[in-house]
Amino acid sequence: MTTTTAAPVAAGPVAPTRTARARSRRNLWSALLFLSPWIVGFLVFTLWPVLYSAYLSLTDYDVINDPRFIGLENYRDMAADPKIALALTNTVVYTVLAVPLHVVGALGLALLLERAGRSSGFFRTAFFLPKMTPPVAVGVLVLLLFNGQNGLVNEALGAVGVQGPYWTTDQAWIKPALVLMSMWTIGSTVIILLAALRQVPSELYDAARVDGAGFWRRTFAVTVPMISGTLFFVVVVNTIAAFQMFTEAYTAFFGSGNTTYANEAALFYVIYLFQQGFENLNMGYASAMAWLLFVIILAVTLVQLAVSKRVVYYEGDQK
Amino acid sequence: MTRRVGRPLVLAALVAATVVFVYPFVWLVSASFKPRGEVFDNRLVPETFTLDNYVQVWREVPMAQWLGNTTLVTVLAGITVTLSSAAVAWGFAYFRFRGRGFLFGLVLATMMLPGAVTLIPTYLIWKELGFVGTLTPLWAGNLFGSAFYIFLIRQFFLGLPRELFEAAQLDGAGNWTIFRAIALPLARPALVLTLLFETQAAWTDLMRPLIYVQDSDKFTVPRGLKALLDQYGFGGEWHWEIVVTASVIATLPMILLFFVGQRHFVQGIATTGSKG
């Protein structure tokens, strides 16, 4: 390693020389050059859209004519729009059903995988596979598997003597069908939780076992507290995703050709927003809807954060 | 003690779960080989095996065109987002400058913003630029990097020994050379993961094709599948065998991708999850 004539790397509290200053200026320009894709993208595809969307939410805009400023009228209309209330209710019901089921189901599978030993790799692969199915195809599967007449789900229920409902046409059963179908794609949550489980020090289990704690007691007194940080992450991410449910429900219950199903029960918030914005060309109204969604997601996340401060345990060496 | 008793039960439960997770695939593939009248008979092995559905989908639908469109969009989306995110991640990981913390905070903040908020103005930008009706809006946004991948790759860069880059600098290597010749090759695991994630996201996306392309010859496979469902699943023409077969065609490339990149997917998900 020969030291060439290159200037020494600026280090320590040495007074900045002219070359060092020039060098750090050059460095700043290099840094900005590397960051430039993101800076341009942020200004053009995030900052401007956010500001413009806020402005559009105060206008009447149909893409063809210029936006017409109407103040808070969109928001007042939303308060009076029964479909907003319906879409919000549907979305909340779906979220409240789906998130706990996903997290508990994924935790159960992760606990099983952890005890599977060497074969866990095979099962992990099997569980993750559905996650690769395009959501459109999952939407198609909802219609096929949950079909009331000859769907696989009802056939399986029939085999144990249960008469299954008309999942895809009965308003009361559409959301449960979508929730159950969405359970099919919990593979990535399982993998995240499994990774967390493997980091729990085994001495803790041994100690608990010596103290006479059984499986359930160990799970709730050791495992769950030790992975509560990851559990919290999974709850937040799943909640945000559930609030933005679109493709599966849109595929199965909406679209140009669909006159078969009465689909009130599957009208989720983002679907209604999409319809308002791109089917009815009410872009101002849809922008106002987007902002309401943003506020709701933000509020829910902040509440979850506040709750997590009380219940999440972080190990000393994690930040 | 309990361990030994529990183990067969654990395995039985895992096998049962595996059946639940894998069965819908098997059912779908099997149904795609059944003639029209038998699609819904729920038999695992088709009573009458036929390839007609595939022939029919191939003949009546521009499936080759859709596959070509999706491949083009997916490849461009994957490559652009990986390279641009890597460059930005390097900018945040390597250089020290004032305001870096603030800027990186902004990157993270954009991850929290629901897509719905920027949906309409973004559409207006592409419309203004004259790209609505083309495939460009389906991938070109990726030229500017993506917050999640920037975060992911930056984490990886931060884990590399800094002395390596300082040594190269002493040897007279410029910033660009250090990035291209040293940092990028070392970051391969993170880049592969980004490429895989984005390939999956771009291949399976429905909302953007719904918004940006109207003509059937510009459809991606998911958009085409949705159109087939609207035509043959709902309404008058009931040809579910076509919908089922197209679903298999839409899914198979992702399954292949999964088996190629399985290790990276699983590791990537495990590490990104536990660091959140």
Coordinates of C-alpha atoms in Angstrom, one line a residue:
Chain A
M1 CA 0.0 0.0 0.0
T2 CA 1.9 3.0 -1.2
T3 CA 0.7 6.4 -0.1
T4 CA 0.4 8.3 -3.3
T5 CA 0.4 12.1 -3.7
A6 CA -3.3 12.3 -3.0
A7 CA -4.3 14.7 -0.4
P8 CA -4.9 13.1 3.0
V9 CA -8.5 12.3 3.8
A10 CA -9.9 15.1 5.9
A11 CA -10.1 13.8 9.4
G12 CA -10.1 15.2 12.9
P13 CA -10.3 18.8 14.0
V14 CA -7.6 20.1 11.5
A15 CA -8.4 23.6 10.3
P16 CA -10.0 23.2 6.8
T17 CA -7.5 24.1 4.2
R18 CA -8.4 25.6 0.9
T19 CA -8.1 22.2 -0.8
A20 CA -10.2 20.5 1.9
R21 CA -12.9 23.0 1.4
A22 CA -12.9 22.7 -2.3
R23 CA -12.9 19.0 -1.9
S24 CA -15.9 19.0 0.4
R25 CA -17.7 21.2 -2.1
R26 CA -16.9 18.8 -4.8
N27 CA -18.2 16.0 -2.6
L28 CA -21.5 17.8 -2.1
W29 CA -22.0 18.1 -5.8
S30 CA -21.2 14.4 -6.3
A31 CA -23.7 13.6 -3.5
L32 CA -26.3 15.7 -5.1
L33 CA -25.6 14.0 -8.5
F34 CA -26.2 10.6 -7.0
L35 CA -29.4 11.9 -5.2
S36 CA -30.7 13.7 -8.2
P37 CA -33.0 10.9 -9.5
W38 CA -34.8 10.9 -6.1
I39 CA -34.8 14.7 -5.8
V40 CA -36.4 15.1 -9.2
G41 CA -38.8 12.3 -8.5
F42 CA -39.7 13.8 -5.1
L43 CA -40.4 17.2 -6.5
V44 CA -42.3 16.1 -9.6
F45 CA -44.0 12.9 -8.5
T46 CA -44.5 13.5 -4.8
L47 CA -44.3 17.1 -3.6
W48 CA -46.2 18.6 -6.6
P49 CA -48.8 15.9 -6.7
V50 CA -49.5 16.3 -2.9
L51 CA -49.9 20.1 -3.3
Y52 CA -51.9 19.8 -6.5
S53 CA -54.1 17.1 -5.0
A54 CA -54.8 19.3 -2.0
Y55 CA -55.8 22.1 -4.4
L56 CA -57.9 19.8 -6.6
S57 CA -59.8 18.7 -3.6
L58 CA -61.2 22.2 -3.4
T59 CA -62.3 22.2 -7.0
D60 CA -64.7 20.8 -9.5
Y61 CA -62.6 19.1 -12.1
D62 CA -63.5 16.8 -15.0
V63 CA -60.1 16.7 -16.8
I64 CA -61.7 18.4 -19.9
N65 CA -62.5 21.8 -18.4
D66 CA -60.2 23.8 -16.1
P67 CA -60.6 23.1 -12.4
R68 CA -63.2 25.4 -10.9
F69 CA -62.6 26.5 -7.3
I70 CA -65.5 25.5 -5.0
G71 CA -64.0 25.7 -1.5
L72 CA -65.0 22.9 0.8
E73 CA -68.0 21.7 -1.2
N74 CA -66.4 18.4 -2.0
Y75 CA -65.9 17.7 1.6
R76 CA -69.5 18.7 2.4
D77 CA -70.8 16.5 -0.4
M78 CA -68.8 13.6 1.0
A79 CA -70.4 14.0 4.4
A80 CA -73.8 13.7 2.7
D81 CA -72.8 10.9 0.2
P82 CA -74.3 7.6 1.5
K83 CA -71.7 5.7 -0.7
I84 CA -68.9 7.3 1.3
A85 CA -70.4 6.1 4.5
L86 CA -70.9 2.7 2.9
A87 CA -67.4 2.4 1.5
L88 CA -65.9 3.5 4.8
T89 CA -67.9 1.0 6.7
N90 CA -67.0 -1.8 4.3
T91 CA -63.4 -0.9 4.6
V92 CA -63.3 -0.7 8.3
V93 CA -65.2 -4.0 8.7
Y94 CA -62.8 -5.7 6.3
T95 CA -59.8 -4.3 8.1
V96 CA -61.1 -5.2 11.5
L97 CA -61.8 -8.8 10.4
A98 CA -58.7 -9.3 8.3
V99 CA -55.9 -7.8 10.4
P100 CA -56.3 -9.8 13.6
L101 CA -56.9 -13.0 11.6
H102 CA -53.8 -12.4 9.5
V103 CA -51.6 -11.7 12.5
V104 CA -52.9 -14.5 14.7
G105 CA -52.9 -16.9 11.7
A106 CA -49.4 -16.0 10.7
L107 CA -48.1 -16.2 14.2
G108 CA -49.7 -19.7 14.6
L109 CA -48.0 -20.9 11.4
A110 CA -44.7 -19.3 12.3
L111 CA -44.8 -21.0 15.7
L112 CA -45.5 -24.3 13.9
L113 CA -42.6 -23.7 11.5
E114 CA -40.3 -22.9 14.3
R115 CA -40.9 -26.4 15.7
A116 CA -40.7 -28.1 12.3
G117 CA -36.9 -28.4 12.4
R118 CA -35.2 -29.3 9.1
S119 CA -38.4 -29.5 7.1
S120 CA -39.3 -25.9 7.8
G121 CA -37.8 -24.7 4.5
F122 CA -40.2 -26.8 2.5
F123 CA -43.3 -25.6 4.4
R124 CA -42.1 -22.0 4.3
T125 CA -41.9 -22.2 0.5
A126 CA -45.4 -23.7 0.3
F127 CA -46.8 -20.9 2.5
F128 CA -45.1 -18.2 0.5
L129 CA -46.1 -19.4 -2.9
P130 CA -49.6 -17.9 -3.0
K131 CA -48.1 -14.5 -2.4
M132 CA -46.7 -14.8 -6.0
T133 CA -50.2 -15.1 -7.5
P134 CA -51.2 -11.8 -9.2
P135 CA -54.0 -10.2 -7.2
V136 CA -56.2 -10.3 -10.3
A137 CA -56.0 -14.0 -10.3
V138 CA -56.7 -14.1 -6.6
G139 CA -59.9 -12.1 -7.5
V140 CA -60.8 -14.7 -10.0
L141 CA -60.2 -17.4 -7.4
V142 CA -62.6 -15.7 -5.0
L143 CA -65.4 -16.1 -7.5
L144 CA -64.5 -19.7 -8.3
L145 CA -63.6 -21.2 -4.9
F146 CA -66.3 -19.4 -3.0
N147 CA -69.0 -20.0 -5.5
G148 CA -72.2 -20.9 -3.7
Q149 CA -73.3 -23.7 -6.0
N150 CA -70.2 -25.8 -6.7
G151 CA -67.3 -23.9 -5.2
L152 CA -64.5 -25.9 -3.6
V153 CA -65.0 -24.2 -0.2
N154 CA -68.7 -25.2 0.0
E155 CA -67.9 -28.6 -1.2
A156 CA -65.3 -29.0 1.6
L157 CA -67.9 -27.6 4.1
G158 CA -70.5 -30.0 2.7
A159 CA -68.1 -32.9 3.3
V160 CA -68.2 -32.1 7.1
G161 CA -72.0 -31.6 7.0
V162 CA -72.1 -27.8 6.8
Q163 CA -74.3 -26.0 4.3
G164 CA -72.1 -23.2 3.0
P165 CA -73.6 -19.8 2.2
Y166 CA -73.7 -18.1 -1.3
W167 CA -70.5 -16.3 -0.5
T168 CA -70.1 -14.3 -3.7
T169 CA -73.8 -13.2 -4.1
D170 CA -75.0 -12.9 -0.5
Q171 CA -74.3 -9.4 0.7
A172 CA -73.6 -10.7 4.2
W173 CA -70.9 -13.1 3.1
I174 CA -69.0 -11.2 0.5
K175 CA -66.6 -9.6 2.9
P176 CA -66.0 -12.7 4.9
A177 CA -65.2 -14.5 1.6
L178 CA -62.7 -11.8 0.7
V179 CA -61.1 -11.9 4.2
L180 CA -60.8 -15.7 4.0
M181 CA -59.3 -15.5 0.5
S182 CA -56.8 -12.9 1.7
M183 CA -55.6 -15.3 4.3
W184 CA -54.2 -17.3 1.5
T185 CA -51.5 -14.7 0.9
I186 CA -50.2 -14.3 4.5
G187 CA -47.0 -16.0 3.6
S188 CA -44.7 -13.0 3.8
T189 CA -46.1 -12.1 7.3
V190 CA -45.3 -15.7 8.4
I191 CA -41.7 -15.3 7.2
I192 CA -41.3 -12.0 9.0
L193 CA -42.6 -13.5 12.2
L194 CA -40.6 -16.6 11.9
A195 CA -37.4 -14.5 11.5
A196 CA -38.3 -12.7 14.7
L197 CA -39.1 -15.9 16.6
R198 CA -35.7 -17.3 15.7
Q199 CA -34.0 -14.3 17.4
V200 CA -35.6 -15.0 20.8
P201 CA -32.8 -16.3 23.0
S202 CA -33.5 -20.0 23.8
E203 CA -32.3 -19.5 27.4
L204 CA -35.6 -17.6 28.1
Y205 CA -37.6 -20.7 27.1
D206 CA -35.4 -23.0 29.1
A207 CA -35.8 -20.8 32.2
A208 CA -39.6 -20.7 31.6
R209 CA -39.6 -24.4 31.3
V210 CA -37.7 -24.9 34.5
D211 CA -40.2 -22.7 36.2
G212 CA -42.9 -25.1 35.0
A213 CA -44.5 -23.0 32.3
G214 CA -46.4 -25.0 29.6
F215 CA -46.5 -24.3 25.9
W216 CA -49.3 -21.6 26.1
R217 CA -47.8 -19.9 29.1
R218 CA -44.4 -19.8 27.4
T219 CA -46.0 -18.4 24.2
F220 CA -47.8 -15.6 26.0
A221 CA -45.3 -14.8 28.7
V222 CA -42.1 -15.2 26.6
T223 CA -42.6 -15.4 22.9
V224 CA -45.2 -12.7 22.3
P225 CA -43.5 -10.0 24.5
M226 CA -40.1 -10.8 22.9
I227 CA -41.4 -10.4 19.4
S228 CA -43.8 -7.6 20.2
G229 CA -41.8 -5.1 18.1
T230 CA -42.2 -7.2 15.0
L231 CA -45.8 -7.9 15.8
F232 CA -46.4 -4.2 16.0
F233 CA -44.7 -3.7 12.6
V234 CA -46.9 -6.4 11.0
V235 CA -50.1 -5.0 12.5
V236 CA -49.3 -1.5 11.1
V237 CA -48.3 -2.7 7.7
N238 CA -51.3 -5.1 7.4
T239 CA -53.7 -2.3 8.6
I240 CA -52.4 0.2 6.0
A241 CA -52.7 -2.5 3.3
A242 CA -56.2 -3.5 4.3
F243 CA -57.4 0.1 4.2
Q244 CA -56.2 0.3 0.6
M245 CA -57.8 -3.0 -0.5
F246 CA -58.5 -2.7 -4.2
T247 CA -57.5 -5.2 -6.8
E248 CA -59.0 -8.5 -5.5
A249 CA -62.4 -6.9 -4.7
Y250 CA -62.4 -4.8 -7.9
T251 CA -61.6 -7.8 -10.1
A252 CA -64.3 -10.0 -8.5
F253 CA -67.1 -7.5 -8.1
F254 CA -66.6 -4.5 -10.4
G255 CA -65.6 -3.7 -13.9
S256 CA -67.2 -3.1 -17.3
G257 CA -69.0 -6.4 -17.9
N258 CA -70.2 -7.0 -14.4
T259 CA -74.0 -6.9 -14.2
T260 CA -74.2 -10.2 -12.4
Y261 CA -73.5 -9.2 -8.8
A262 CA -75.1 -6.7 -6.5
N263 CA -71.8 -5.4 -5.2
E264 CA -72.6 -2.9 -2.4
A265 CA -70.9 -5.1 0.1
A266 CA -67.6 -5.1 -1.8
L267 CA -67.5 -1.3 -2.4
F268 CA -64.2 -0.5 -0.6
Y269 CA -63.0 3.0 -0.2
V270 CA -60.2 3.0 -2.8
I271 CA -62.6 1.3 -5.3
Y272 CA -65.1 4.1 -4.9
L273 CA -62.3 6.7 -5.1
F274 CA -61.2 5.0 -8.4
Q275 CA -64.7 5.0 -9.8
Q276 CA -65.2 8.7 -8.9
G277 CA -61.8 9.7 -10.3
F278 CA -61.4 7.6 -13.4
E279 CA -64.9 6.3 -14.3
N280 CA -67.0 9.4 -13.5
L281 CA -64.1 11.9 -14.0
N282 CA -64.9 13.6 -10.7
M283 CA -61.3 14.3 -10.1
G284 CA -61.8 17.0 -7.5
Y285 CA -64.1 14.8 -5.5
A286 CA -61.7 11.9 -5.7
S287 CA -58.9 14.1 -4.5
A288 CA -60.9 15.1 -1.5
M289 CA -61.6 11.4 -0.9
A290 CA -57.8 10.7 -1.1
W291 CA -57.1 13.3 1.6
L292 CA -59.8 11.8 3.9
L293 CA -58.1 8.4 3.5
F294 CA -54.7 9.9 4.2
V295 CA -56.0 11.5 7.5
I296 CA -57.7 8.3 8.5
I297 CA -54.6 6.1 7.9
L298 CA -52.4 8.7 9.7
A299 CA -54.8 8.8 12.7
V300 CA -55.0 5.0 12.9
T301 CA -51.2 4.6 12.6
L302 CA -50.7 7.2 15.3
V303 CA -53.1 5.5 17.6
Q304 CA -51.4 2.2 17.0
L305 CA -48.0 3.9 17.7
A306 CA -49.4 5.3 21.0
V307 CA -50.7 1.9 22.1
S308 CA -47.4 0.3 21.1
K309 CA -45.5 2.6 23.4
R310 CA -47.3 0.9 26.3
V311 CA -47.2 -2.7 25.1
V312 CA -44.2 -3.2 22.9
Y313 CA -41.1 -4.4 24.5
Y314 CA -37.8 -3.5 22.9
E315 CA -34.7 -5.5 23.8
G316 CA -31.8 -3.5 25.1
D317 CA -29.6 -3.8 22.1
Q318 CA -32.3 -2.8 19.6
K319 CA -32.9 0.9 19.2
Chain B
M1 CA -41.1 -34.5 26.9
T2 CA -43.9 -32.4 25.4
R3 CA -41.7 -31.7 22.4
R4 CA -41.5 -35.4 21.5
V5 CA -45.3 -35.9 21.8
G6 CA -46.0 -32.6 20.0
R7 CA -43.8 -33.2 16.9
P8 CA -46.0 -35.5 14.8
L9 CA -48.9 -33.1 15.6
V10 CA -46.8 -30.1 14.4
L11 CA -46.0 -31.9 11.2
A12 CA -49.6 -32.9 10.7
A13 CA -50.7 -29.3 11.1
L14 CA -48.0 -28.1 8.7
V15 CA -49.0 -30.6 6.1
A16 CA -52.7 -29.7 6.5
A17 CA -51.8 -26.0 6.1
T18 CA -49.6 -26.8 3.0
V19 CA -52.6 -28.5 1.4
V20 CA -54.7 -25.4 2.0
F21 CA -52.0 -23.1 0.5
V22 CA -51.2 -25.3 -2.5
Y23 CA -54.6 -26.7 -3.4
P24 CA -56.0 -23.6 -5.1
F25 CA -53.1 -23.7 -7.6
V26 CA -53.5 -27.3 -8.3
W27 CA -57.3 -26.8 -8.8
L28 CA -56.7 -23.9 -11.1
V29 CA -54.2 -25.7 -13.3
S30 CA -56.3 -28.8 -13.4
A31 CA -59.4 -26.8 -14.4
S32 CA -57.5 -25.2 -17.2
F33 CA -57.2 -28.7 -18.8
K34 CA -60.9 -29.5 -18.6
P35 CA -63.4 -29.0 -21.3
R36 CA -66.0 -26.3 -20.8
G37 CA -68.7 -28.5 -19.2
E38 CA -66.4 -29.9 -16.6
V39 CA -64.5 -26.9 -15.4
F40 CA -66.4 -26.7 -12.1
D41 CA -66.5 -30.4 -11.3
N42 CA -63.8 -30.0 -8.6
R43 CA -62.0 -33.2 -9.7
L44 CA -58.3 -33.1 -9.1
V45 CA -57.5 -35.0 -12.3
P46 CA -59.5 -33.9 -15.3
E47 CA -62.0 -36.6 -16.5
T48 CA -61.4 -35.4 -20.0
F49 CA -58.0 -33.9 -20.5
T50 CA -57.8 -31.3 -23.2
L51 CA -55.4 -28.5 -24.4
D52 CA -58.2 -26.8 -26.2
N53 CA -58.5 -24.0 -23.7
Y54 CA -54.9 -22.9 -24.2
V55 CA -55.3 -23.1 -28.0
Q56 CA -58.5 -21.0 -27.7
V57 CA -57.0 -18.4 -25.5
W58 CA -53.9 -18.2 -27.8
R59 CA -56.1 -17.8 -30.8
E60 CA -58.9 -15.5 -29.7
V61 CA -57.0 -13.2 -27.4
P62 CA -53.8 -11.3 -28.2
M63 CA -52.0 -13.2 -25.4
A64 CA -48.6 -13.1 -27.0
Q65 CA -48.9 -9.3 -27.3
W66 CA -50.0 -9.0 -23.6
L67 CA -47.1 -11.2 -22.5
G68 CA -44.8 -9.1 -24.6
N69 CA -46.2 -5.8 -23.1
T70 CA -45.9 -7.1 -19.6
T71 CA -42.4 -8.4 -20.1
L72 CA -41.3 -5.1 -21.5
V73 CA -42.9 -3.1 -18.7
T74 CA -41.6 -5.5 -16.1
V75 CA -38.0 -5.5 -17.4
L76 CA -37.9 -1.7 -17.7
A77 CA -39.5 -1.2 -14.3
G78 CA -37.2 -3.6 -12.6
I79 CA -33.9 -2.3 -14.2
T80 CA -34.7 1.4 -13.8
V81 CA -35.8 1.2 -10.2
T82 CA -32.9 -1.0 -9.2
L83 CA -30.2 1.3 -10.8
S84 CA -31.8 4.6 -9.7
S85 CA -32.5 3.4 -6.2
A86 CA -28.9 2.1 -5.9
A87 CA -27.5 5.4 -7.0
V88 CA -29.7 7.3 -4.5
A89 CA -29.0 4.8 -1.7
W90 CA -25.2 5.3 -2.4
G91 CA -25.7 9.1 -2.2
F92 CA -27.2 8.7 1.3
A93 CA -24.8 5.9 2.5
Y94 CA -21.4 7.2 1.3
F95 CA -21.4 11.0 1.4
R96 CA -21.5 13.2 4.4
F97 CA -23.1 16.5 3.9
R98 CA -25.4 18.9 5.8
G99 CA -29.1 18.2 5.5
R100 CA -28.5 14.5 4.8
G101 CA -30.6 13.4 7.8
F102 CA -33.4 15.6 6.8
L103 CA -33.5 14.4 3.2
F104 CA -33.4 10.8 4.3
G105 CA -36.3 11.5 6.7
L106 CA -38.2 12.8 3.6
V107 CA -37.5 9.6 1.8
L108 CA -38.9 7.6 4.7
A109 CA -41.9 9.9 5.0
T110 CA -42.9 9.4 1.4
M111 CA -43.3 5.7 2.2
M112 CA -46.2 6.5 4.6
L113 CA -48.1 8.5 2.0
P114 CA -51.0 6.4 0.6
G115 CA -50.9 6.1 -3.2
A116 CA -54.4 7.5 -3.5
V117 CA -53.1 11.0 -2.7
T118 CA -50.8 11.3 -5.7
L119 CA -52.8 9.1 -8.0
I120 CA -54.7 11.9 -9.9
P121 CA -52.0 14.5 -10.2
T122 CA -49.6 11.8 -11.4
Y123 CA -52.2 10.8 -14.0
L124 CA -52.4 14.5 -15.1
I125 CA -48.6 14.7 -15.4
W126 CA -48.5 11.7 -17.8
K127 CA -51.5 13.1 -19.7
E128 CA -49.8 16.4 -20.0
L129 CA -46.7 14.7 -21.4
G130 CA -48.8 12.8 -23.9
F131 CA -48.1 9.3 -22.5
V132 CA -51.6 8.3 -21.5
G133 CA -52.6 5.3 -23.7
T134 CA -49.0 4.1 -23.9
L135 CA -47.0 1.7 -21.7
T136 CA -44.6 4.4 -20.5
P137 CA -46.5 5.5 -17.3
L138 CA -46.4 1.8 -16.2
W139 CA -42.7 1.9 -15.6
A140 CA -41.1 5.4 -16.2
G141 CA -41.9 6.6 -12.7
N142 CA -39.3 4.1 -11.6
L143 CA -36.5 6.2 -13.2
F144 CA -36.6 8.2 -10.0
G145 CA -36.1 5.4 -7.5
S146 CA -38.5 4.2 -4.9
A147 CA -38.3 5.0 -1.2
F148 CA -38.6 1.4 0.0
Y149 CA -35.8 0.1 -2.2
I150 CA -33.6 3.2 -1.4
F151 CA -34.0 2.3 2.2
L152 CA -33.3 -1.4 1.6
I153 CA -30.1 -0.9 -0.5
R154 CA -28.8 1.9 1.8
Q155 CA -29.0 -0.5 4.8
F156 CA -26.9 -2.9 2.8
F157 CA -24.3 -0.3 1.8
L158 CA -24.0 0.8 5.4
G159 CA -23.1 -2.7 6.3
L160 CA -20.1 -2.7 3.9
P161 CA -16.7 -1.8 5.4
R162 CA -16.0 1.8 4.7
E163 CA -12.2 1.3 4.6
L164 CA -12.6 -0.4 1.2
F165 CA -14.0 2.8 -0.4
E166 CA -11.4 5.0 1.4
A167 CA -8.6 2.8 0.1
A168 CA -10.0 3.1 -3.4
Q169 CA -10.2 6.9 -3.0
L170 CA -6.6 7.0 -1.9
D171 CA -5.7 5.1 -5.0
G172 CA -7.2 7.9 -7.0
A173 CA -10.6 6.4 -7.9
G174 CA -13.3 9.0 -8.5
N175 CA -16.7 8.8 -6.8
W176 CA -18.3 7.4 -9.9
T177 CA -15.7 4.6 -10.2
I178 CA -16.0 3.7 -6.6
F179 CA -19.8 3.4 -7.0
R180 CA -19.8 1.5 -10.2
A181 CA -16.7 -0.7 -9.8
I182 CA -16.8 -1.4 -6.1
A183 CA -20.1 -0.6 -4.4
L184 CA -22.5 -1.9 -7.0
P185 CA -20.9 -5.4 -7.4
L186 CA -20.7 -5.8 -3.6
A187 CA -24.3 -4.8 -3.2
R188 CA -25.5 -7.6 -5.5
P189 CA -27.7 -9.4 -3.0
A190 CA -29.6 -6.2 -2.3
L191 CA -29.9 -5.4 -6.0
V192 CA -31.2 -8.9 -6.8
L193 CA -33.8 -8.6 -4.1
T194 CA -34.9 -5.2 -5.4
L195 CA -35.1 -6.6 -8.9
L196 CA -37.2 -9.6 -7.7
F197 CA -39.6 -7.5 -5.6
E198 CA -40.1 -5.0 -8.4
T199 CA -40.5 -7.7 -11.1
Q200 CA -43.3 -9.2 -9.0
A201 CA -44.9 -5.8 -8.3
A202 CA -44.8 -4.7 -12.0
W203 CA -45.9 -8.0 -13.4
T204 CA -49.0 -8.2 -11.1
D205 CA -50.1 -4.6 -11.1
L206 CA -53.7 -3.9 -12.2
M207 CA -54.5 -0.4 -11.1
R208 CA -52.1 1.4 -13.4
P209 CA -52.9 -0.5 -16.5
L210 CA -56.6 0.2 -15.7
I211 CA -55.9 3.9 -15.6
Y212 CA -53.4 4.3 -18.4
V213 CA -54.1 1.9 -21.2
Q214 CA -57.5 1.5 -22.9
D215 CA -56.7 -0.4 -26.1
S216 CA -56.6 -4.2 -25.9
D217 CA -53.3 -4.4 -27.8
K218 CA -51.6 -2.3 -25.0
F219 CA -52.9 -4.5 -22.2
T220 CA -50.6 -6.2 -19.7
V221 CA -51.5 -9.7 -18.7
P222 CA -53.3 -8.8 -15.5
R223 CA -55.3 -6.1 -17.3
G224 CA -56.1 -8.6 -20.1
L225 CA -57.2 -11.2 -17.5
K226 CA -59.5 -8.6 -16.0
A227 CA -61.0 -7.9 -19.5
L228 CA -61.5 -11.6 -20.1
L229 CA -63.2 -12.0 -16.8
D230 CA -65.5 -9.0 -17.7
Q231 CA -66.3 -10.6 -21.0
Y232 CA -66.4 -14.3 -20.4
G233 CA -67.1 -14.5 -16.6
F234 CA -69.8 -11.9 -16.1
G235 CA -72.6 -10.9 -18.4
G236 CA -73.7 -13.0 -21.4
E237 CA -70.8 -15.2 -22.5
W238 CA -70.0 -17.7 -19.9
H239 CA -66.7 -19.2 -20.8
W240 CA -65.0 -19.7 -17.4
E241 CA -62.6 -22.1 -19.0
I242 CA -61.0 -19.1 -20.8
V243 CA -60.8 -17.1 -17.6
V244 CA -59.3 -20.0 -15.7
T245 CA -56.7 -20.7 -18.4
A246 CA -55.7 -17.1 -18.6
S247 CA -55.3 -17.0 -14.8
V248 CA -52.8 -19.9 -15.1
I249 CA -50.9 -18.0 -17.8
A250 CA -50.8 -14.9 -15.7
T251 CA -49.6 -16.8 -12.7
L252 CA -47.0 -19.2 -14.1
P253 CA -44.3 -16.7 -14.8
M254 CA -44.4 -15.5 -11.2
I255 CA -44.2 -19.1 -9.9
L256 CA -41.1 -19.6 -12.1
L257 CA -39.6 -16.4 -10.8
F258 CA -40.3 -17.5 -7.3
F259 CA -38.5 -20.8 -7.7
V260 CA -35.5 -19.0 -9.3
G261 CA -35.3 -16.3 -6.7
Q262 CA -36.7 -18.1 -3.7
R263 CA -33.8 -17.8 -1.4
H264 CA -33.5 -14.0 -2.0
F265 CA -37.2 -13.5 -1.5
V266 CA -37.4 -15.3 1.8
Q267 CA -34.2 -13.7 3.2
G268 CA -35.2 -10.3 2.0
I269 CA -38.6 -10.4 3.6
A270 CA -37.2 -11.8 6.8
T271 CA -34.6 -9.0 7.1
T272 CA -36.8 -6.1 6.0
G273 CA -39.5 -7.2 8.4
S274 CA -37.5 -7.6 11.5
K275 CA -35.7 -4.3 11.0
G276 CA -38.9 -2.3 10.7

